[in-house]
Short mmCIF file of C-alpha atoms in Angstrom, two decimals:
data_model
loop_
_atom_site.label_atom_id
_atom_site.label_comp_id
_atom_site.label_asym_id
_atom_site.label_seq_id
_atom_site.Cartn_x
_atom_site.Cartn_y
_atom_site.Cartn_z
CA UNK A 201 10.07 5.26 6.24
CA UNK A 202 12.42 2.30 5.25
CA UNK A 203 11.56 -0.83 2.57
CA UNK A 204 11.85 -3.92 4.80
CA UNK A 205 11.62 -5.93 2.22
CA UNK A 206 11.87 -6.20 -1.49
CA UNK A 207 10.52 -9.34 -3.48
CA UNK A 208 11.03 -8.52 -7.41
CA UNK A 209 8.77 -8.71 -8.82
CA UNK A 210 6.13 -10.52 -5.62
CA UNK A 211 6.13 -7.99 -2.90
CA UNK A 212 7.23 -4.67 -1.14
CA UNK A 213 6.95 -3.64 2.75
CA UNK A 214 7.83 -0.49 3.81
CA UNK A 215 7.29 1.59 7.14
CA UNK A 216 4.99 4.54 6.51
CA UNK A 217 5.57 7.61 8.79
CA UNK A 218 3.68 10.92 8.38
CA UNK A 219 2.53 14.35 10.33
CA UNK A 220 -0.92 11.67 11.30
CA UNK A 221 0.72 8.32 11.92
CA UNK A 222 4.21 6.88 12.90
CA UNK A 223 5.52 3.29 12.41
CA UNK A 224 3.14 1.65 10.62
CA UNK A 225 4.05 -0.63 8.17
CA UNK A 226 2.90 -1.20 4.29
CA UNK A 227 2.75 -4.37 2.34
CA UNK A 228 2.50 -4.17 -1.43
CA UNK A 229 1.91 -7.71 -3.10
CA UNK A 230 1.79 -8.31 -6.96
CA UNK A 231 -0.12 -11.39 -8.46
CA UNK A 232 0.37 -12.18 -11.96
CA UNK A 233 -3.74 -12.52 -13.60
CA UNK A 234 -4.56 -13.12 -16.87
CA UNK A 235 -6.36 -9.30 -17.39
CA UNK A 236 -2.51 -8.12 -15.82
CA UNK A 237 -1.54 -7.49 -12.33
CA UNK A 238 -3.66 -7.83 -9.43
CA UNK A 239 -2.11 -5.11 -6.39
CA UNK A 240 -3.34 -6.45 -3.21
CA UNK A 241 -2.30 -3.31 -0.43
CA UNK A 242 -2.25 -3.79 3.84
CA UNK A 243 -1.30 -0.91 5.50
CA UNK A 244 -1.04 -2.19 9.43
CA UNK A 245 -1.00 -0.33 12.96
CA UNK A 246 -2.71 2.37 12.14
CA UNK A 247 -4.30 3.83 15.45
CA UNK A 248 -7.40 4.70 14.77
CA UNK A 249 -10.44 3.67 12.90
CA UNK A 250 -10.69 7.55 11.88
CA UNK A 251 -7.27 6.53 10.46
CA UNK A 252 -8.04 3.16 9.31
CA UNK A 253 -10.63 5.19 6.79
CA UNK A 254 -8.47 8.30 5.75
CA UNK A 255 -6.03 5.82 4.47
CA UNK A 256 -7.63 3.32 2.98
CA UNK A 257 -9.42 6.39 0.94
CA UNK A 258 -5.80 7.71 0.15
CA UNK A 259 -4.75 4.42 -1.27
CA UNK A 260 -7.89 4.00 -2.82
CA UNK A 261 -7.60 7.12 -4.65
CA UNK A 262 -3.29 6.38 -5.60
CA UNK A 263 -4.24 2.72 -7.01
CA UNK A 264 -7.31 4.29 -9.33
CA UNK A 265 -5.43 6.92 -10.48
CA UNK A 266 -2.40 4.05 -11.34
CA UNK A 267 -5.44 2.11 -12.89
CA UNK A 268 -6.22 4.62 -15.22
CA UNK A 269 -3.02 5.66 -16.65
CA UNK A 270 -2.08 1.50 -17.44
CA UNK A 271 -1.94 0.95 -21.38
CA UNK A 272 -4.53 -1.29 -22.65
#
């Protein structure tokens, strides 16, 4: 994939290719909120629903394992 664009420190959207899915596009937007950083993640054109579900349980897993390694 390729960043398409790069906000510091707002926003990232990058094309996500793999051996299930080609050309879809992620969008990675950080919100300032007073407990820290609120991560709000699209991933787009994904073919399926199958795939639409095998992702989102992916990033699911990614953002709680970034979740539990924060400092407090």
């Amino acid at each position: 994939g390729e960043y398409r664009e790069i906000v510091p420190p707002e926003k990232l959207v990058f094309t996500w290719n793999s051996a299930l899915v080609q050309n879809t596009v992620v969008t990675i937007e950080f919100n300032e909120v007073d407990s820290g950083t609120e991560i709000i993640l699209t991933h787009e054109l994904l073919p399926t629903e199958e795939e639409v579900e095998r992702h989102k349980a992916g990033w699911a897993s990614v953002l709680n394992r970034l979740e539990g390694n924060m400092p407090s």
